[in-house]
Amino acid sequence: MSPRAPAADHRFILDHVVGFAEVAATDRFAEATPDTVTAILTEAARMCDDVVAPLNRDGDKHPARLENGIVRSSPGYDRGYRAISEGGWIGVSAAPEWGGMGLPHTLATCVNEMLSGACLSLQLKPLLTQGQIEALEHHADDTIKALYLPKLISGEWSGTMNLTEPQAGSDVGALKSKAEPNGDGSYAVTGQKIFITWGDSDLVSNVCHLVLARLPDGAPGTRGISLFMVPKFLPDAAGNPGVANSLRVVSLEHKLGIHGSPTCVMQFDGATGWLVGAPHKGMAAMFTMMNNARLGVGMQGVGVAEAALQKAATFAVDRVQGPTGTAEAGIIGHADVRRMLAEARAQVFAARAIGLACAKAIDMATATADPKWQARAALLTPIAKAFGTDTGIEVADTGVQIHGGMGFIEETGAAQYLRDARITAIYEGTNGIQAMDLVGRKLADNGDAAFRLIGEVEANAKAARAALPDLAGEVWQAAETLREATEALLAMAPQDRFAGAVPYLRAFTLVLGADAHLKAAGADPARTPLAAVMIRRLLPAHAALIDRALTGAADLYALSPADLGAPA
Ligand SMILES: Cc1cc2nc3c(=O)[nH]c(=O)nc-3n(C[C@H](O)[C@H](O)[C@H](O)COP(=O)(O)OP(=O)(O)OC[C@H]3O[C@@H](n4cnc5c(N)ncnc54)[C@H](O)[C@@H]3O)c2cc1C
């Protein structure tokens, strides 16, 4: 059975947890009325359930192939891609002047999460195109916008993101690709990029690569990098795909998961490209795309977690193993299985709420240009990325466990979720890099944005005290501990902070997740039992995480590489 898109949960979180009404109250997003929200969520869920989700297994069993330099998609992906593009789902938040719907990014985020749960490999294609659309909207000149945006938004063409090179992964500044001026306003781009998602495709008539490369006078490191639009086919005078550009797919990677998503080694041999944004300012332009993609990848994790959890819960109802002593005959009646499902359900809700809070902050920043909303969006982006993707992996892993031996057998499909989800903690900046971003750049305002958010959690907890005294008290106390930990972290040297970054990020998410559950329980008493699972079973880990976060780095460096297993 394919998973069902969780549109009702999205709606509840929008209405009662993240306060989406504030977005709809702005002039910029006045069209996002409750009726529009209902229409978007309902239609997107229908497409995911009826068209996209049934493709997920086929993509895993029949990976994308490279045939004579062209990538051939997994069976049925043409049908799924058509439904996504013809439904207008690529351009939910894109500018209406280029054919987009102009709706809040929060709604696009809901749709993207549903698509990820339905078929992660296929969803990657529109996700990258959306990131490219946003980068072009913000940084490209009018000619490039007019030529590319309508076709990217309609899905006729698709977009890719070309950062990674063999020696330049997390350290993007180490890239060697070059761009030489051709003298006619275009550039000749040369270099090899690896791990390029959907680097080619038979689902579209052109593939548009945004490539990071260095101009001849570009300084070493990230400061000297520029961004170029390098299409597979050069647009002719009418803007249609014309002559083939000097670029090719060298090979496809064989991967642990997301088999339906072609991961390409790309070779650019003096390929014609056009500058996007100012010379040497490519990282700033690319960051627009990466930030969009970071939240998108976080929600990929949530989507896969939702699908894996639904599958596990269905199995747990049907599978009978001995008497449970409860009303349920299936293993769902056993306390330990019940624990796994309940904790996973609480975690998925928390990760979804945090991702949508991040999306709301992005929309409020867009609508109001208020630096406080910009800082909130910046703070929540690494949190949403890391926690969403960790949730994808952890819940998919729990899903395998609940299936017992059948979880390890491929035909069940539980293992695919775990294999697919694994990459999400790695690409778009590993989760370690996200955590370092949180304790580094995102606390560089002396923690102002973090303290403001923690203050809101405390205020919410105080407001919830009358109705839910015990749960609210625990959330308030955890927020206070997080506040003190943040103060202590700010006083630490960078290396000590980085050593504690991952546990600190996780502690932060537990507090935010508990806050989301508390609000949910306040709005609907039927949600109190799940809030109690979050607050009583998951939140307490924050204290141990904070201890780890404040330990510093000295104990780690007291161990030599040989102590850690490296050759002496
Ligand atoms: C399936 C797949 C699809 C991808 N799609 C794309 C794509 O479309 N476009 C694109 O450009 N790239 C893409 N990538 C590349 C991806 O973004 C990189 O793999 C990722 O950024 C990590 O880089 P790396 O693999 O070189 O690992 P490394 O950078 O070598 O990292 C190895 C380990 O060291 C850690 N590490 C590295 N530097 C630091 C540091 N300063 N401090 C602490 N820890 C550190 C990392 O967290 C990681 O655990 C894709 C990769 C895969 C596998």
XYZ file of C-alpha atoms and ligand atoms in Angstrom:
621
model
C 0.000 0.000 0.000
C 1.342 3.454 -0.935
C 1.486 6.140 1.766
C -1.229 8.789 1.971
C -0.139 12.424 1.851
C -0.561 14.025 5.305
C -2.556 17.072 4.136
C -4.687 17.184 7.294
C -1.614 17.373 9.525
C -0.198 20.174 7.376
C -3.439 22.083 7.686
C -3.517 21.661 11.453
C 0.068 22.858 11.847
C -0.527 25.852 9.574
C -3.657 26.872 11.475
C -2.751 26.042 15.053
C 1.011 25.722 15.469
C 2.961 28.048 13.168
C 0.350 30.758 12.725
C 0.162 30.795 8.943
C -2.663 33.387 9.201
C 0.058 35.979 9.825
C 1.479 35.251 6.361
C -1.950 35.443 4.732
C -2.525 38.781 6.481
C 0.348 40.438 4.587
C -0.324 42.338 1.360
C 2.244 40.224 -0.447
C 0.424 36.957 0.281
C -3.166 38.145 0.560
C -4.221 35.505 -1.956
C -3.298 32.690 0.413
C -6.815 32.537 1.841
C -8.038 29.494 3.775
C -9.856 28.308 0.633
C -6.676 28.545 -1.421
C -4.757 26.626 1.236
C -7.415 23.919 1.221
C -7.353 23.691 -2.575
C -3.538 23.468 -2.718
C -3.243 20.838 0.005
C -6.125 18.744 -1.295
C -5.070 18.749 -4.935
C -1.396 18.146 -4.173
C -2.290 15.256 -1.873
C -4.485 13.722 -4.566
C -1.714 13.890 -7.147
C 0.822 12.415 -4.726
C -1.462 9.560 -3.711
C -2.843 8.704 -7.149
C 0.037 9.366 -9.530
C 3.414 9.833 -7.832
C 3.477 7.376 -4.915
C 2.817 4.308 -7.112
C 6.100 5.088 -8.980
C 8.341 4.835 -5.926
C 9.115 1.117 -5.996
C 9.698 0.997 -9.753
C 12.294 3.759 -9.513
C 14.147 1.747 -6.880
C 14.084 -1.478 -8.877
C 14.771 0.115 -12.273
C 17.309 2.908 -11.769
C 17.900 5.716 -14.241
C 20.268 4.589 -17.063
C 22.806 6.347 -19.255
C 22.283 5.411 -22.913
C 24.425 7.056 -25.593
C 24.996 10.087 -23.392
C 21.311 10.546 -22.533
C 19.818 9.735 -19.166
C 16.747 7.480 -19.446
C 14.322 7.791 -16.553
C 12.815 5.030 -14.457
C 9.505 3.545 -15.648
C 6.491 5.796 -15.145
C 8.513 8.863 -14.184
C 7.332 10.607 -17.369
C 3.760 10.255 -16.096
C 4.666 11.526 -12.634
C 6.716 14.430 -13.956
C 3.901 15.449 -16.302
C 1.444 15.510 -13.406
C 3.812 17.657 -11.342
C 4.643 20.133 -14.103
C 1.204 20.358 -15.722
C -0.369 20.825 -12.299
C 1.792 23.937 -11.864
C 3.445 22.444 -8.763
C 6.968 23.511 -9.718
C 5.978 27.173 -9.581
C 3.803 27.289 -6.445
C 5.902 30.091 -4.936
C 7.426 31.438 -8.176
C 6.621 34.935 -9.421
C 3.319 35.223 -11.352
C 5.014 37.493 -13.918
C 6.924 34.423 -15.162
C 4.052 31.964 -14.825
C 4.273 30.997 -11.159
C 1.416 30.989 -8.645
C 3.107 33.562 -6.376
C 1.908 31.744 -3.248
C 3.832 31.553 0.030
C 6.864 29.308 0.226
C 5.146 27.630 3.167
C 2.580 26.101 0.817
C 5.289 25.017 -1.618
C 7.015 23.394 1.365
C 3.886 21.394 2.239
C 3.609 20.196 -1.359
C 7.300 19.315 -1.506
C 7.081 17.265 1.660
C 4.117 15.321 0.281
C 5.971 14.686 -2.982
C 9.054 13.477 -1.083
C 7.022 10.943 0.831
C 5.455 9.783 -2.412
C 8.672 9.427 -4.439
C 11.878 11.064 -3.265
C 13.877 10.342 -6.415
C 11.386 12.043 -8.696
C 10.772 14.920 -6.281
C 14.441 15.895 -6.462
C 13.951 17.072 -10.017
C 11.348 19.807 -9.341
C 13.085 20.667 -6.056
C 16.322 21.598 -7.816
C 14.413 23.480 -10.488
C 12.636 25.481 -7.790
C 15.961 26.409 -6.227
C 17.230 27.536 -9.602
C 14.082 29.590 -10.224
C 14.607 31.398 -6.954
C 18.285 32.049 -7.669
C 17.442 33.482 -11.105
C 14.573 35.588 -9.741
C 16.966 37.213 -7.288
C 20.222 37.421 -9.209
C 19.853 37.014 -13.001
C 19.555 39.874 -15.471
C 16.284 40.485 -17.286
C 17.343 38.666 -20.464
C 18.124 35.458 -18.612
C 14.976 35.765 -16.529
C 12.752 36.196 -19.583
C 14.385 33.323 -21.426
C 14.635 30.727 -18.671
C 12.071 31.394 -15.948
C 8.855 30.654 -17.887
C 10.229 27.336 -19.145
C 11.626 26.306 -15.773
C 8.374 27.190 -14.032
C 6.256 25.292 -16.549
C 8.600 22.302 -16.248
C 9.416 22.270 -19.958
C 13.071 22.697 -18.906
C 14.642 21.668 -15.603
C 17.444 23.038 -13.432
C 20.507 21.592 -11.731
C 23.013 22.834 -9.199
C 26.717 22.258 -9.998
C 28.983 22.884 -7.024
C 30.756 19.672 -6.157
C 34.082 18.596 -7.658
C 36.253 15.668 -6.605
C 38.465 17.865 -4.374
C 35.713 20.352 -3.457
C 32.837 18.922 -1.432
C 32.036 20.679 1.838
C 34.922 23.012 0.948
C 33.285 24.565 -2.114
C 36.036 27.209 -2.241
C 38.494 24.531 -3.423
C 36.766 24.234 -6.801
C 38.877 24.373 -9.958
C 36.311 24.887 -12.741
C 37.165 27.907 -14.854
C 35.240 30.431 -16.929
C 36.932 32.499 -19.651
C 35.198 35.473 -21.303
C 34.281 34.756 -24.943
C 34.238 38.481 -25.751
C 30.542 38.502 -26.671
C 29.139 38.602 -23.156
C 29.209 34.823 -22.800
C 31.832 32.661 -21.093
C 33.541 29.352 -21.838
C 33.084 27.097 -18.801
C 35.500 24.194 -18.311
C 35.715 21.664 -15.524
C 34.368 18.464 -14.034
C 31.491 18.370 -11.559
C 30.541 15.247 -9.663
C 27.357 14.056 -7.943
C 25.091 16.265 -10.048
C 21.479 15.348 -9.349
C 19.314 14.992 -12.462
C 22.311 16.255 -14.504
C 20.473 15.038 -17.567
C 16.940 13.867 -18.274
C 14.677 12.607 -21.026
C 11.689 14.196 -19.285
C 12.471 17.743 -20.453
C 13.651 19.399 -23.667
C 16.525 21.291 -21.997
C 18.548 20.934 -18.803
C 19.823 24.200 -17.344
C 22.952 23.945 -15.245
C 23.860 26.595 -12.704
C 27.614 26.126 -12.461
C 30.086 27.590 -9.990
C 33.413 28.435 -11.649
C 36.270 30.903 -11.290
C 36.948 33.800 -13.657
C 40.600 34.364 -14.657
C 40.920 37.157 -12.076
C 38.940 35.287 -9.405
C 40.658 35.135 -6.009
C 41.290 31.729 -4.426
C 38.622 30.433 -2.025
C 34.920 31.194 -1.968
C 35.390 34.940 -2.550
C 36.584 34.390 -6.120
C 33.753 32.202 -7.366
C 31.179 33.219 -9.984
C 27.917 31.617 -11.071
C 26.994 30.729 -14.647
C 23.913 29.520 -16.478
C 25.088 26.743 -18.796
C 22.237 25.075 -20.720
C 22.484 21.641 -22.329
C 21.135 23.154 -25.578
C 21.872 26.785 -26.417
C 18.570 28.622 -26.873
C 18.064 29.818 -30.466
C 16.745 33.249 -31.472
C 13.198 32.132 -30.651
C 14.287 30.838 -27.245
C 13.935 27.179 -28.206
C 16.613 24.537 -27.563
C 19.139 24.885 -30.392
C 22.739 23.739 -30.803
C 24.097 21.255 -28.266
C 26.455 22.860 -25.744
C 29.957 21.451 -25.041
C 28.995 19.426 -22.014
C 28.174 15.795 -21.351
C 27.287 13.232 -18.727
C 30.375 11.071 -18.247
C 28.731 8.466 -16.021
C 26.033 7.790 -13.445
C 26.836 6.795 -9.865
C 25.639 3.482 -8.377
C 24.140 4.421 -5.066
C 22.792 3.115 -1.762
C 19.398 4.662 -2.494
C 17.420 7.175 -4.569
C 18.047 4.908 -7.566
C 15.501 6.738 -9.692
C 17.437 10.001 -9.330
C 20.349 10.069 -11.785
C 23.526 11.293 -10.044
C 25.848 12.441 -12.806
C 29.515 13.115 -13.365
C 29.384 16.170 -15.658
C 32.135 17.327 -17.976
C 32.101 20.924 -19.234
C 34.567 21.527 -22.104
C 34.475 25.230 -22.890
C 30.682 25.107 -22.608
C 28.929 28.396 -23.301
C 27.517 30.039 -20.220
C 26.230 33.374 -19.008
C 27.042 35.099 -15.763
C 24.294 35.107 -13.126
C 24.794 37.928 -10.629
C 27.985 39.948 -10.288
C 31.453 38.557 -11.079
C 33.022 36.845 -8.037
C 29.716 36.952 -6.168
C 28.637 33.471 -7.182
C 28.478 32.087 -3.665
C 25.961 34.745 -2.618
C 23.799 33.882 -5.620
C 24.210 30.147 -5.083
C 23.289 30.573 -1.432
C 19.804 31.622 -2.493
C 19.469 28.271 -4.191
C 21.156 26.373 -1.388
C 19.016 27.899 1.370
C 15.880 27.028 -0.517
C 17.232 23.535 -1.063
C 18.275 23.147 2.580
C 14.749 23.534 3.867
C 13.555 21.438 0.908
C 15.952 18.646 1.856
C 14.886 18.858 5.504
C 11.316 18.320 4.370
C 12.450 15.410 2.193
C 13.434 13.732 5.444
C 10.052 14.477 6.983
C 8.249 13.165 3.895
C 10.165 9.891 3.883
C 9.673 9.536 7.648
C 5.912 9.950 7.216
C 5.781 7.320 4.490
C 7.984 4.878 6.426
C 5.902 5.353 9.559
C 2.589 4.766 7.799
C 4.007 1.577 6.337
C 5.287 0.384 9.712
C 2.014 1.175 11.489
C 0.035 -0.714 8.840
C 2.339 -3.710 9.202
C 2.109 -3.565 13.003
C -1.677 -3.801 12.873
C -1.626 -6.864 10.608
C 1.310 -8.803 12.021
C 0.330 -11.056 14.902
C 2.999 -12.417 17.254
C 1.708 -13.883 20.490
C -0.907 -12.406 22.797
C -0.534 -8.688 23.429
C -2.871 -8.497 26.382
C -4.409 -5.391 24.851
C -7.295 -4.583 22.503
C -5.030 -5.000 19.472
C -4.095 -8.480 18.333
C -1.276 -7.283 16.065
C 2.206 -6.392 17.297
C 0.982 -2.786 17.636
C -0.498 -4.050 20.903
C 2.969 -4.860 22.294
C 4.321 -2.060 24.461
C 7.729 -1.847 22.783
C 6.252 -1.648 19.273
C 3.766 0.911 20.531
C 6.697 2.908 21.931
C 8.537 2.867 18.617
C 5.482 4.030 16.701
C 4.500 6.680 19.226
C 7.974 8.192 19.515
C 8.340 8.192 15.734
C 4.935 9.843 15.286
C 5.848 12.531 17.846
C 9.182 13.141 16.122
C 7.638 13.429 12.653
C 5.122 15.978 13.913
C 7.899 17.989 15.571
C 10.111 17.958 12.474
C 7.197 18.947 10.228
C 6.231 21.827 12.522
C 9.820 23.101 12.684
C 10.151 22.944 8.878
C 6.903 24.834 8.386
C 7.919 27.413 11.009
C 11.088 27.962 8.985
C 9.066 28.311 5.770
C 6.747 30.801 7.474
C 9.744 32.861 8.595
C 10.991 32.915 4.980
C 7.583 34.165 3.824
C 7.375 36.801 6.540
C 10.880 37.985 5.648
C 9.813 38.223 1.987
C 6.578 40.013 2.806
C 7.899 42.459 5.413
C 11.696 42.696 4.853
C 11.852 42.776 8.669
C 15.390 41.806 9.778
C 13.913 39.875 12.690
C 12.082 37.546 10.327
C 15.203 37.257 8.170
C 17.204 36.271 11.249
C 14.503 33.768 12.279
C 14.569 32.144 8.826
C 18.371 32.003 8.877
C 18.397 30.464 12.363
C 15.793 27.834 11.577
C 17.223 26.732 8.214
C 20.090 24.555 9.542
C 17.824 23.268 12.327
C 15.075 22.277 9.874
C 17.572 20.697 7.477
C 19.413 18.626 10.067
C 16.453 17.598 12.202
C 14.188 16.829 9.242
C 16.777 14.589 7.635
C 17.825 12.902 10.887
C 14.140 12.221 11.443
C 13.879 10.659 7.981
C 16.738 8.287 8.708
C 15.784 7.466 12.299
C 12.113 6.863 11.557
C 12.888 4.801 8.445
C 15.279 2.772 10.602
C 12.552 2.284 13.207
C 10.251 1.273 10.359
C 12.648 -1.523 9.397
C 12.851 -2.619 13.046
C 9.065 -2.776 13.368
C 8.925 -4.996 10.288
C 11.315 -7.452 11.972
C 13.078 -9.719 9.480
C 10.702 -8.615 6.757
C 12.129 -5.128 7.110
C 15.474 -6.422 5.910
C 13.896 -8.048 2.877
C 13.733 -5.694 -0.071
C 10.332 -6.775 -1.339
C 8.655 -5.199 1.710
C 9.777 -1.716 0.684
C 10.639 -0.658 4.262
C 14.361 -0.839 3.510
C 14.011 1.472 0.511
C 12.916 4.316 2.767
C 16.019 3.880 4.894
C 18.331 3.638 1.874
C 16.687 6.635 0.201
C 16.679 8.803 3.309
C 20.354 8.224 4.096
C 21.666 10.752 1.565
C 19.545 13.593 2.936
C 21.854 14.065 5.931
C 24.811 14.343 3.534
C 23.831 16.487 0.564
C 23.023 20.194 0.703
C 25.682 20.579 3.382
C 26.168 17.643 5.729
C 24.296 17.785 9.014
C 27.609 18.390 10.789
C 28.131 21.468 8.631
C 24.557 22.597 9.400
C 25.219 22.324 13.127
C 28.457 24.298 12.778
C 26.509 26.938 10.856
C 24.054 27.116 13.763
C 26.662 27.579 16.505
C 28.864 29.764 14.291
C 27.196 32.162 11.871
C 23.702 31.864 13.290
C 24.805 32.774 16.820
C 27.132 35.527 15.559
C 24.506 38.123 16.542
C 25.433 37.338 20.164
C 22.632 34.832 20.104
C 19.917 37.498 19.672
C 17.798 35.507 17.219
C 18.183 32.327 19.281
C 17.315 34.064 22.553
C 14.269 35.663 20.940
C 13.010 32.270 19.822
C 13.717 30.669 23.186
C 11.865 33.570 24.818
C 8.816 32.839 22.658
C 8.915 29.170 23.676
C 8.974 30.221 27.333
C 6.092 32.640 26.818
C 4.061 29.931 25.049
C 4.766 27.541 27.893
C 3.636 30.106 30.463
C 0.447 30.693 28.499
C -0.204 26.934 28.382
C 0.254 26.475 32.146
C -3.396 26.830 33.078
C -4.608 24.109 30.706
C -1.593 21.787 30.682
C 0.378 22.547 33.848
C 2.744 19.566 33.907
C 3.633 19.486 30.230
C 3.985 23.261 30.037
C 6.251 23.278 33.082
C 8.596 20.758 31.505
C 8.783 22.727 28.261
C 9.487 25.982 30.114
C 12.252 24.335 32.139
C 13.852 22.816 29.034
C 13.776 26.183 27.258
C 15.446 27.793 30.249
C 18.163 25.118 30.211
C 18.649 25.787 26.490
C 18.960 29.515 27.178
C 21.688 28.895 29.748
C 23.437 26.450 27.422
C 23.374 29.025 24.616
C 24.956 31.605 26.901
C 27.652 29.107 27.884
C 28.250 28.113 24.270
C 28.717 31.739 23.248
C 31.555 32.017 25.742
C 33.405 29.021 24.281
C 36.266 29.024 21.760
C 35.239 28.123 18.174
C 36.745 24.618 18.193
C 34.992 23.802 21.493
C 31.713 25.113 20.116
C 32.071 23.059 16.947
C 32.757 19.916 18.981
C 29.352 20.403 20.627
C 27.463 21.674 17.588
C 25.540 18.508 16.695
C 24.251 17.752 20.221
C 23.405 21.457 20.686
C 21.372 21.501 17.475
C 19.520 18.374 18.538
C 18.769 19.813 21.986
C 17.434 22.955 20.295
C 15.143 20.871 18.076
C 13.780 18.936 21.034
C 12.785 22.185 22.728
C 11.210 23.545 19.530
C 9.471 20.233 18.879
C 8.080 20.172 22.422
C 6.839 23.743 21.952
C 5.044 22.733 18.740
C 3.373 19.789 20.487
C 2.343 21.966 23.408
C 0.651 24.399 21.048
C -1.027 21.488 19.275
C -2.362 20.084 22.542
C -3.560 23.551 23.543
C -5.515 23.868 20.311
C -6.929 20.346 20.312
C -7.053 18.246 23.517
C -7.088 15.080 21.383
C -3.450 15.864 20.591
C -2.390 15.845 24.252
C -1.324 12.162 24.359
C 1.118 12.673 21.474
C 2.376 15.890 23.078
C 2.963 13.910 26.259
C 5.057 11.372 24.341
C 7.170 14.196 22.911
C 7.590 15.999 26.207
C 7.981 13.019 28.546
C 9.915 10.610 26.321
C 11.869 12.658 23.763
C 12.405 16.053 25.362
C 14.302 14.753 28.443
C 17.252 13.870 26.188
C 17.931 17.615 25.864
C 19.732 17.676 29.212
C 22.248 14.989 28.256
C 22.676 16.538 24.822
C 23.479 19.895 26.394
C 26.050 18.277 28.689
C 27.715 16.864 25.586
C 27.435 20.184 23.764
C 29.310 21.970 26.540
C 32.077 19.381 26.962
C 34.482 21.152 24.593
C 36.947 19.586 22.189
C 39.905 18.687 24.428
C 38.759 15.121 25.158
C 38.367 14.456 21.436
C 41.837 15.702 20.558
C 43.324 13.733 23.454
C 42.777 10.742 21.165
C 45.274 10.416 18.323
C 44.230 9.357 14.805
C 45.795 5.948 15.596
C 43.620 5.703 18.729
C 40.662 6.218 16.425
C 41.635 3.393 14.095
C 43.622 5.253 11.430
C 46.840 3.558 10.249
C 49.728 4.512 12.588
C 23.343 11.345 -4.304
C 24.052 12.653 -4.228
C 23.509 13.765 -4.862
C 24.176 14.990 -4.835
N 23.679 16.045 -5.555
C 24.455 17.148 -5.732
C 24.108 18.165 -6.664
O 23.058 18.110 -7.301
N 24.959 19.213 -6.837
C 26.128 19.323 -6.157
O 26.860 20.278 -6.375
N 26.499 18.373 -5.243
C 25.701 17.299 -5.031
N 26.086 16.317 -4.144
C 27.295 16.494 -3.369
C 27.016 16.710 -1.895
O 26.488 17.982 -1.675
C 28.348 16.464 -1.150
O 28.560 15.070 -1.167
C 28.340 17.003 0.252
O 28.328 18.399 0.226
C 29.562 16.549 1.054
O 30.743 16.720 0.335
P 31.752 15.485 0.178
O 30.983 14.322 -0.342
O 32.926 15.912 -0.611
O 32.199 15.127 1.641
P 33.377 15.851 2.451
O 33.272 17.318 2.311
O 34.670 15.206 2.097
O 32.986 15.477 3.940
C 33.311 14.228 4.550
C 32.986 14.323 6.042
O 33.795 15.348 6.648
C 32.973 16.306 7.282
N 33.560 17.635 7.111
C 34.041 18.178 5.964
N 34.473 19.426 6.208
C 34.274 19.677 7.513
C 34.491 20.790 8.369
N 35.007 21.932 7.927
N 34.181 20.672 9.682
C 33.641 19.543 10.157
N 33.374 18.459 9.394
C 33.693 18.533 8.100
C 31.612 16.193 6.617
O 30.565 16.628 7.475
C 31.542 14.704 6.321
O 31.074 14.003 7.432
C 25.395 15.102 -4.123
C 25.928 13.994 -3.457
C 25.292 12.779 -3.532
C 25.944 11.590 -2.873
